[in-house]
Coordinates of C-alpha atoms in Angstrom, one line a residue:
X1 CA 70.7 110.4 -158.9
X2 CA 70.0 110.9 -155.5
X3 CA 71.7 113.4 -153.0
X4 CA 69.9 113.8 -150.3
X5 CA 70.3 112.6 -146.1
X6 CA 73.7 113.9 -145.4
X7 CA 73.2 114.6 -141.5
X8 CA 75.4 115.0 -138.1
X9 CA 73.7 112.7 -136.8
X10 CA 73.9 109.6 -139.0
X11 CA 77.9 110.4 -139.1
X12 CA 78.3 110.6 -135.3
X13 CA 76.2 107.6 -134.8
X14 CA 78.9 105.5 -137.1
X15 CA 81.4 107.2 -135.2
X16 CA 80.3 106.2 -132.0
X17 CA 80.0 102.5 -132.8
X18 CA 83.3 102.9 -133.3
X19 CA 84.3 104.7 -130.2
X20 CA 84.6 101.3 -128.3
X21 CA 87.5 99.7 -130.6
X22 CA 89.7 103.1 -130.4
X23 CA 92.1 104.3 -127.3
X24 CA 89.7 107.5 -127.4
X25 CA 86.9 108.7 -125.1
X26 CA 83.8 110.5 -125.6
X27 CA 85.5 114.0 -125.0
X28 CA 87.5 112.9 -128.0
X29 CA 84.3 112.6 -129.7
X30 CA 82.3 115.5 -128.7
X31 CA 85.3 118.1 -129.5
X32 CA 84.7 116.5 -133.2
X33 CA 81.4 117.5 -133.4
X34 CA 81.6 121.3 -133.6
X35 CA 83.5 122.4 -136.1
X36 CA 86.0 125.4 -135.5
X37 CA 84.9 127.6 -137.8
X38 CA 82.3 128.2 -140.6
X39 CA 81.9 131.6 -142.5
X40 CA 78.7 131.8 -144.4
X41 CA 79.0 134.3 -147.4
X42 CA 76.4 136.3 -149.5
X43 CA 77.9 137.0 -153.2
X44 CA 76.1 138.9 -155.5
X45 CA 77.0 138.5 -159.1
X46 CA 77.0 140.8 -162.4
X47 CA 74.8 138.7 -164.9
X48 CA 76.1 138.9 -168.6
X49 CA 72.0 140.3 -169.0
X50 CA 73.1 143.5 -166.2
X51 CA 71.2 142.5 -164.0
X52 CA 72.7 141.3 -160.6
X53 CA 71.7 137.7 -158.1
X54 CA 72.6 137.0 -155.2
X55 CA 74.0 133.4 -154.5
X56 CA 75.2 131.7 -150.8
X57 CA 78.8 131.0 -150.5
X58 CA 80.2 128.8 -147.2
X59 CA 83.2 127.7 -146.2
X60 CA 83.9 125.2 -143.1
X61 CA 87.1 124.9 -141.2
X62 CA 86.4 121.3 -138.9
X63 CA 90.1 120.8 -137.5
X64 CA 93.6 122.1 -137.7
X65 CA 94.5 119.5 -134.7
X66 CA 96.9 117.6 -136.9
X67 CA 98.0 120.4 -139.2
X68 CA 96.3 123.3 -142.1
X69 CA 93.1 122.5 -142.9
X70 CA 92.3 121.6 -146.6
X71 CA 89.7 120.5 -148.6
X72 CA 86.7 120.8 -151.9
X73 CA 85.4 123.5 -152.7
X74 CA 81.5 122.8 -154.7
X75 CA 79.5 124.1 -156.9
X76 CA 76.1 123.1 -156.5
X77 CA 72.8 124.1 -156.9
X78 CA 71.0 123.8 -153.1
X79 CA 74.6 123.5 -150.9
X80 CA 73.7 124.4 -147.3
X81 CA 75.9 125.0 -144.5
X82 CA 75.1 121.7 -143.1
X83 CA 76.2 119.9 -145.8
X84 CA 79.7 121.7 -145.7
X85 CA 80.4 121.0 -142.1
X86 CA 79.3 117.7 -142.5
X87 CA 81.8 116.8 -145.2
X88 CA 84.6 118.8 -143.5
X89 CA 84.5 116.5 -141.0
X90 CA 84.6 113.4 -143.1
X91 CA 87.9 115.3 -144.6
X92 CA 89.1 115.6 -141.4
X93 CA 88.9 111.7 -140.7
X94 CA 90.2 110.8 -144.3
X95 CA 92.9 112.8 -144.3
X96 CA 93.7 111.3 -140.5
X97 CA 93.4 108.0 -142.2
X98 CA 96.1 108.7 -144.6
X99 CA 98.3 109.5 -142.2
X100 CA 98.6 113.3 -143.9
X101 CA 99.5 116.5 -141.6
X102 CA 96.4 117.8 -142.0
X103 CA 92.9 118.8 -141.0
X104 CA 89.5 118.6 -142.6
X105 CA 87.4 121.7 -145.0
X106 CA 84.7 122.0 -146.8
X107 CA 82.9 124.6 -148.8
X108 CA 81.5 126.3 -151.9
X109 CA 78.5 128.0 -153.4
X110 CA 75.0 127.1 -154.1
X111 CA 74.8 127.1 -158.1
X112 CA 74.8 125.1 -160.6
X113 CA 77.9 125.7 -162.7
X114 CA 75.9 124.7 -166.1
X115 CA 73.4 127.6 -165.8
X116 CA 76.1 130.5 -165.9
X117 CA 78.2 131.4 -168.4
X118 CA 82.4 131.6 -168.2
X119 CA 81.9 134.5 -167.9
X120 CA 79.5 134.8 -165.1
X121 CA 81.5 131.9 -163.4
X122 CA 84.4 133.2 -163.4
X123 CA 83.5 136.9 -161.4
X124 CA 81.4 134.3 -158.9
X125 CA 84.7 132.8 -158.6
X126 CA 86.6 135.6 -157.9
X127 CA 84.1 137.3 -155.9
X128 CA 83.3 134.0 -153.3
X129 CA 87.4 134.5 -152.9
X130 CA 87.7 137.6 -152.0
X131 CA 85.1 137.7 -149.6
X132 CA 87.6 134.5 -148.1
X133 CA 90.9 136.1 -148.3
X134 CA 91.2 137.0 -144.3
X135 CA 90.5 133.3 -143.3
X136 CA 92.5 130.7 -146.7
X137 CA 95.9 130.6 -146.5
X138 CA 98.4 127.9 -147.7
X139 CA 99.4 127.2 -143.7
X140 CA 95.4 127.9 -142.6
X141 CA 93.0 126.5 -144.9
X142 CA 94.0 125.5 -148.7
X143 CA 91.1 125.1 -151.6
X144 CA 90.6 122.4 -153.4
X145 CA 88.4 121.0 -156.6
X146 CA 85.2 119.3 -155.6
X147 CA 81.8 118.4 -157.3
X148 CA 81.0 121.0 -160.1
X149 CA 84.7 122.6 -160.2
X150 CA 87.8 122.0 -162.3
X151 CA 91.7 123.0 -162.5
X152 CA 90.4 126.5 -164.1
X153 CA 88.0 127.2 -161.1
X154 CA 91.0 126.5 -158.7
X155 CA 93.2 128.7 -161.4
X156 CA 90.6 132.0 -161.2
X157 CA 91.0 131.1 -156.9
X158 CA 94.9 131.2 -156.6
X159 CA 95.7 134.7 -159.0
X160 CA 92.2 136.5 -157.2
X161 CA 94.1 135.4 -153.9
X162 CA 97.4 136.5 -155.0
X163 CA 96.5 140.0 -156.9
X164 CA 94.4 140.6 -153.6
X165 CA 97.4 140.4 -151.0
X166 CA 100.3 140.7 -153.7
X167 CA 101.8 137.5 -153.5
X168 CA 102.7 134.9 -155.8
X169 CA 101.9 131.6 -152.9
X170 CA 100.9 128.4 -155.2
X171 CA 100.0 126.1 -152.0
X172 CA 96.7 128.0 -151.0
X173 CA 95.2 126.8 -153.6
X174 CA 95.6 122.8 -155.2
X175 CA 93.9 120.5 -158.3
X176 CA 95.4 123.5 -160.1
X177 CA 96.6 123.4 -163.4
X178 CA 100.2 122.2 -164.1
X179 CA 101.9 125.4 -165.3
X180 CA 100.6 126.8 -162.4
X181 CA 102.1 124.9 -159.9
X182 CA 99.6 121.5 -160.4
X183 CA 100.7 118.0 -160.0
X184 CA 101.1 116.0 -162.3
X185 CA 97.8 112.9 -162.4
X186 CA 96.1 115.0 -159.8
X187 CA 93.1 114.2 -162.4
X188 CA 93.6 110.3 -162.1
X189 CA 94.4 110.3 -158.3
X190 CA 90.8 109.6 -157.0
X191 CA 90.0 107.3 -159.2
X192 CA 93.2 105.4 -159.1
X193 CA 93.2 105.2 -155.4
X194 CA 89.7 103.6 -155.7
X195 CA 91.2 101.1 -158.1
X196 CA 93.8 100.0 -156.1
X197 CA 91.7 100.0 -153.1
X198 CA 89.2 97.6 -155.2
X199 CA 92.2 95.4 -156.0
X200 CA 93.5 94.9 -152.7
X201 CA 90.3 94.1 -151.2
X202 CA 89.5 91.1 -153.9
X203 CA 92.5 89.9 -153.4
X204 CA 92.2 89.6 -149.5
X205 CA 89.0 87.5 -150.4
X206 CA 91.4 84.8 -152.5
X207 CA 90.0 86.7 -155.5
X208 CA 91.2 89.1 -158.5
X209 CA 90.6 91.1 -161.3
X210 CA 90.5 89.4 -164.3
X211 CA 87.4 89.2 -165.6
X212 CA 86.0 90.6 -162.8
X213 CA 82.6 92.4 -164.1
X214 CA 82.4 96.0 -162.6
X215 CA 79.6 98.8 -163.0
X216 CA 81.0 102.7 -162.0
X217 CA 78.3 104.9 -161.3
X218 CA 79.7 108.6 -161.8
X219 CA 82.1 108.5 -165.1
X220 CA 84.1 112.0 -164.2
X221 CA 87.5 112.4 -163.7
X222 CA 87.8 109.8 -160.8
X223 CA 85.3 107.5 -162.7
X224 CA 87.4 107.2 -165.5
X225 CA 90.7 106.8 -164.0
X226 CA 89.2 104.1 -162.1
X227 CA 87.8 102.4 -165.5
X228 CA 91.0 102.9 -166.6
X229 CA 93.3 101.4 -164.0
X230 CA 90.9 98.1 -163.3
X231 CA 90.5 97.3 -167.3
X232 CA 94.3 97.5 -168.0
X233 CA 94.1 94.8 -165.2
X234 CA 91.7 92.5 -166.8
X235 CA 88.6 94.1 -166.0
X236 CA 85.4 94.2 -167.6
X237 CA 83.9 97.3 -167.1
X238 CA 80.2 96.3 -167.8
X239 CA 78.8 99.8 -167.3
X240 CA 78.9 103.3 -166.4
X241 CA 76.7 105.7 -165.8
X242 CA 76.9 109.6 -165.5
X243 CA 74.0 112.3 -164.8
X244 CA 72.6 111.7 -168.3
X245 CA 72.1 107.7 -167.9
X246 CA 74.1 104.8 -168.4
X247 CA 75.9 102.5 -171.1
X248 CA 76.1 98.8 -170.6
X249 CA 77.7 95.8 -172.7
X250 CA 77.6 92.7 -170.8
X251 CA 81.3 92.1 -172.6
X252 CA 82.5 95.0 -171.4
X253 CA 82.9 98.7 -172.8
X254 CA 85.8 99.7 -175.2
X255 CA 86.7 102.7 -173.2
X256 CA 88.8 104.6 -176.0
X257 CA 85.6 104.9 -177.9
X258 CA 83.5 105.5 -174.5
X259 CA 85.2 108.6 -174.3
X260 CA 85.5 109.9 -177.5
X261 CA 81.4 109.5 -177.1
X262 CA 81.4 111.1 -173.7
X263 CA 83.6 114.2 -175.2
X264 CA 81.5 114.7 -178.0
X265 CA 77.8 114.2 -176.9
X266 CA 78.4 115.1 -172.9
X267 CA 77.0 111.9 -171.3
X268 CA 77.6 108.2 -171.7
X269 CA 74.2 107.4 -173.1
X270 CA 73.8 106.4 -176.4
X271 CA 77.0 104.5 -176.6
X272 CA 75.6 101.4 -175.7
X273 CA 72.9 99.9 -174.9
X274 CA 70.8 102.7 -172.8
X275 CA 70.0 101.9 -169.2
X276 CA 68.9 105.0 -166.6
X277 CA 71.7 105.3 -163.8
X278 CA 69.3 103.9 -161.2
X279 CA 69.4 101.0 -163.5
X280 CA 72.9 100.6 -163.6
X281 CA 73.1 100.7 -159.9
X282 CA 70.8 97.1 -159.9
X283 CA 72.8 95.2 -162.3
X284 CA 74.5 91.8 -161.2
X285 CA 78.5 92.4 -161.4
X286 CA 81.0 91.4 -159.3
X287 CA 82.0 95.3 -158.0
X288 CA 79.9 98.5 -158.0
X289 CA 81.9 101.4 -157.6
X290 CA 80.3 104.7 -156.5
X291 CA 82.2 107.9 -157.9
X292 CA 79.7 110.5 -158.2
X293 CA 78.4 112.1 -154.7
X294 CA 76.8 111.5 -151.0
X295 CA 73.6 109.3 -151.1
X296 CA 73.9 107.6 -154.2
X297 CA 72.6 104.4 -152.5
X298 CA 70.2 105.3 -149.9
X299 CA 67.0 103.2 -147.9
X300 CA 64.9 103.5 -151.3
X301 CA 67.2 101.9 -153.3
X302 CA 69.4 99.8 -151.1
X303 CA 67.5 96.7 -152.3
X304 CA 68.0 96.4 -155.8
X305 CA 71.8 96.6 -155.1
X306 CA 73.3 93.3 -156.7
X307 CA 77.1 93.9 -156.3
X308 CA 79.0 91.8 -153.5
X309 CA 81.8 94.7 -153.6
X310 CA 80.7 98.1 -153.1
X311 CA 83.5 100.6 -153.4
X312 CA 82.4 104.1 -152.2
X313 CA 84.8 106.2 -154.0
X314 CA 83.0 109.5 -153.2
X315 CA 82.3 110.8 -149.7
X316 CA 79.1 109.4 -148.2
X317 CA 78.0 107.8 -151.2
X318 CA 75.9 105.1 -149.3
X319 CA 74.0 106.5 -146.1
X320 CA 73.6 104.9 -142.8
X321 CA 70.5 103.4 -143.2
X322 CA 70.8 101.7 -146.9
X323 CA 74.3 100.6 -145.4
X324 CA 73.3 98.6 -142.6
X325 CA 70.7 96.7 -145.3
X326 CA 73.5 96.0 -147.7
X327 CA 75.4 94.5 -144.5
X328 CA 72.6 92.4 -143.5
X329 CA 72.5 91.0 -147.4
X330 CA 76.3 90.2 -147.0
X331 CA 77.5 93.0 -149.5
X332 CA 81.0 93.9 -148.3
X333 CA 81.4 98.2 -148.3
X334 CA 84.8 100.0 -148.8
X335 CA 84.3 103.2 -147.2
X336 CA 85.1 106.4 -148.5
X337 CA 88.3 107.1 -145.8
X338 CA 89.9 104.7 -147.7
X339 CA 88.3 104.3 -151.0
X340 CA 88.6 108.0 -152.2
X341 CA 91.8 108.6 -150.0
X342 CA 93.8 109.2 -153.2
X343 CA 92.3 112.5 -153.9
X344 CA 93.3 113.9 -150.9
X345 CA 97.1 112.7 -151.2
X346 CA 97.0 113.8 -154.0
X347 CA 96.6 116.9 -152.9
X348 CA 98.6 116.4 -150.0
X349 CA 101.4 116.0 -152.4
X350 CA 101.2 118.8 -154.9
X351 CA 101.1 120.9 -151.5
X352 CA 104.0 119.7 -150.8
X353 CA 105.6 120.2 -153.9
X354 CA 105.0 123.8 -153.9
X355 CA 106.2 124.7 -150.6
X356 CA 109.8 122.9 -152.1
X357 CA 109.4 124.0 -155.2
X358 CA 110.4 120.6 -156.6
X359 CA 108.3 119.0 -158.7
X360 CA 108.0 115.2 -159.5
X361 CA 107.4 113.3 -162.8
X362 CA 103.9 111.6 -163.0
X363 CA 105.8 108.2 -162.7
X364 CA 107.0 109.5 -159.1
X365 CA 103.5 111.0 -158.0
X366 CA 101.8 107.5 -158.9
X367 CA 104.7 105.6 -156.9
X368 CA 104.0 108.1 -153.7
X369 CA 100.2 107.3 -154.1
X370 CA 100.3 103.8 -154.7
X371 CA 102.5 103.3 -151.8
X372 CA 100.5 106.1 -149.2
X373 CA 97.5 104.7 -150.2
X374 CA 98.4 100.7 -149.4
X375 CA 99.9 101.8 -146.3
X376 CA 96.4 103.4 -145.4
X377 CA 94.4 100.4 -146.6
X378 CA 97.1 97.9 -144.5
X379 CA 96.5 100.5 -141.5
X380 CA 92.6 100.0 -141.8
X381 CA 92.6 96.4 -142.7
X382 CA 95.1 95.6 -139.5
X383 CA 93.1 97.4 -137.2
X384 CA 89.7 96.0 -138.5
X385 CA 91.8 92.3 -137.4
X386 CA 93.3 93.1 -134.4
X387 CA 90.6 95.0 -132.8
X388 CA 87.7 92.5 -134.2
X389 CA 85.8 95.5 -135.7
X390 CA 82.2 94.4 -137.6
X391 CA 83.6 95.9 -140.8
X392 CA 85.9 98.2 -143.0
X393 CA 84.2 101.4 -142.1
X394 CA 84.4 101.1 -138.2
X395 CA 87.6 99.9 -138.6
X396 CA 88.5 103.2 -140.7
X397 CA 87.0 105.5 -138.2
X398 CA 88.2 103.9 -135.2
X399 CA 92.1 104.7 -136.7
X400 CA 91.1 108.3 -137.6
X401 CA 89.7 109.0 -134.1
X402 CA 92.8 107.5 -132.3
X403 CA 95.5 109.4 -134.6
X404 CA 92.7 112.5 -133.9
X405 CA 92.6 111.6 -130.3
X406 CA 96.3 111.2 -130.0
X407 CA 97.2 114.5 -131.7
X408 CA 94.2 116.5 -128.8
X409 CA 95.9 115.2 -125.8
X410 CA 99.3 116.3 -127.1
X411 CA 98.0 119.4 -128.0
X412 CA 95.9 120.0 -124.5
X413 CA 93.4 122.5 -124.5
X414 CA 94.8 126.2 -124.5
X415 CA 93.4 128.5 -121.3

């Protein structure tokens, strides 16, 4: 799988083909492109062996213009600075596109999570939070999971946070586990946003689900949910691939079994018949969801793309160049602003839920994210019609800079 070409400069060029469809103006455009603040960190770490490495540690701040910044936190062997302010500001415009009171962060370390022990991960944890105590906070900049973290990652973050300054705050910290102030189907949310999204745009095409043949490339958390959601719909789910490979039955994957599989070996291969993911990205279905990380479809493999629908469920999971191929082919792309924008609700909410300290039942959470994350895709899909935008992505950008734009002037520009 391929992760490579996340730039500035391909973003800003989307944006600014979408400048002419918003209320905004290029001062709008060139406060977006520096980010308030990033602090790059250097964390050296006790190995289990006694001997000690140092690893890089970054975390962006791109806006607070419409409220507390919030946003992933990665683990992930070769993360640069670039690629955190990058994907702080595409935070920044999804969470604008939901309509949520907040800005856009990103950041982690460069590691990969597999080569250290719990041990080992968990005092990297702790130390990349300390060194970030003076600049989180649950009304400055709140952590949440990305690629290569989990609920017990975000866990270690909120008690090294609160043992440091003596608190007991939940909200700087969210994905966490439920006793410790988690939401309820924060696992499922991403995915089951993507699902929905999926849904609504078939059906604005006269079509639907059932039977609909769909590939998902990235089987995690989101992955699955999505699997989940679309087969109880009538969905085949032909094929899904993870970092090991791929599984495909052309009568689609019994998805019990798929995960018992998954749970046991640690990939999907070997449940079916074996393809490699690159493979699974070429197969002829109906959708081709993308739930695994930035440049998953890029100008080398644009063309054996097969899919009509392609759902990009994580950020930047088609780049610039591959997307204005698929375009040319007539492949329709949902963008990530609206695609994955039930991970950051999600988020939104449990933060939301700890500052009341009232919590909802899953059945609530999944009403409030069904309904915030239709309202979002109306939002997009009305703008895209009333301003005559090429497609779904300009359309989503084009609201996110208004609502961005809008919130600056109010704001004016302090002496």
């Amino acid at each position: 799988m391929r992760t490579s070409g996340l730039n500035w400069q391909g973003l800003l060029e989307q944006l600014e083909l979408a400048l002419p469809f918003t209320e905004s103006d290029d001062q709008s455009l060139a406060y977006f492109k520096f980010p308030k603040r990033t602090v790059s960190l250097s964390l050296p770490l006790k190995l289990d062996t006694g001997q000690t490495r140092m690893f890089r540690g970054y975390r962006t701040v791109h806006s607070i213009t419409r409220g507390p910044a919030m946003g992933g936190v990665r683990y992930k062997e070769g993360l640069s600075q670039h690629e955190c302010e990058v994907l702080a500001a595409i935070m920044t415009l999804k969470n604008a596109v939901a309509d949520l009171p907040l800005g856009g962060a990103k950041g982690g370390i460069s590691v990969d999570p597999q080569t250290l022990s719990a041990g080992e991960l968990e005092r990297l944890t702790r130390r990349y939070t300390s060194e970030l105590i003076d600049v989180i906070g649950a009304q400055t900049d709140v952590l949440a999971p990305d690629v290569g973290t989990d609920e017990q990652i975000m866990a270690w973050m909120l008690d090294t946070y609160n043992e440091n300054l003596g608190n007991t705050l939940s909200r700087v910290v969210v994905g966490k586990p439920v006793p410790l102030g988690g939401s309820l189907g924060s696992k499922e949310a991403r995915g089951r946003g993507a699902a929905i999204v999926t849904e609504r745009v078939l059906a604005e095409s006269g079509e639907t689900l059932e039977n609909s043949s769909v590939v998902i490339h990235g089987y995690g958390d989101a992955g699955r949910a999505s699997a989940d959601y679309l087969a109880a719909r009538g969905a085949r789910i032909v094929a899904v691939a993870d970092a090991g490979g791929a599984s495909y039955a052309s009568a689609g994957l019994e998805l019990d079994a798929l995960h018992s599989h998954r749970q046991a070996t640690g990939s999907v291969l070997g449940f079916a018949t074996p393809l490699s993911a690159e493979e699974a990205l070429g197969l002829n279905a109906d959708v081709l969801i993308l739930a695994f990380d930035h440049g998953t479809i890029y100008a080398g493999n644009a063309a054996s793309i097969r899919a009509p629908l392609v759902i990009e469920a994580s950020n930047r999971a088609v780049l610039p160049e591959a997307e204005r191929y698929l375009k040319a082919q007539g492949i329709v792309i949902v963008p990530d602003l609206i695609a994955s924008v039930g991970g950051v609700i999600s988020n939104y909410l449990e933060w939301v839920q700890d500052a009341s300290n009232l919590f909802w039942t899953e059945d609530e959470i999944f009403a409030a994210l069904d309904r915030r994350v239709n309202t979002a895709v109306d939002e997009v899909m009305a703008f895209a019609q009333a301003r005559g935008t090429p497609d779904l992505r300009t359309a989503a950008y084009a609201t996110s800079l208004d609502k961005l734009h809008g919130a600056s002037v109010l704001r004016g520009v302090y002496p």
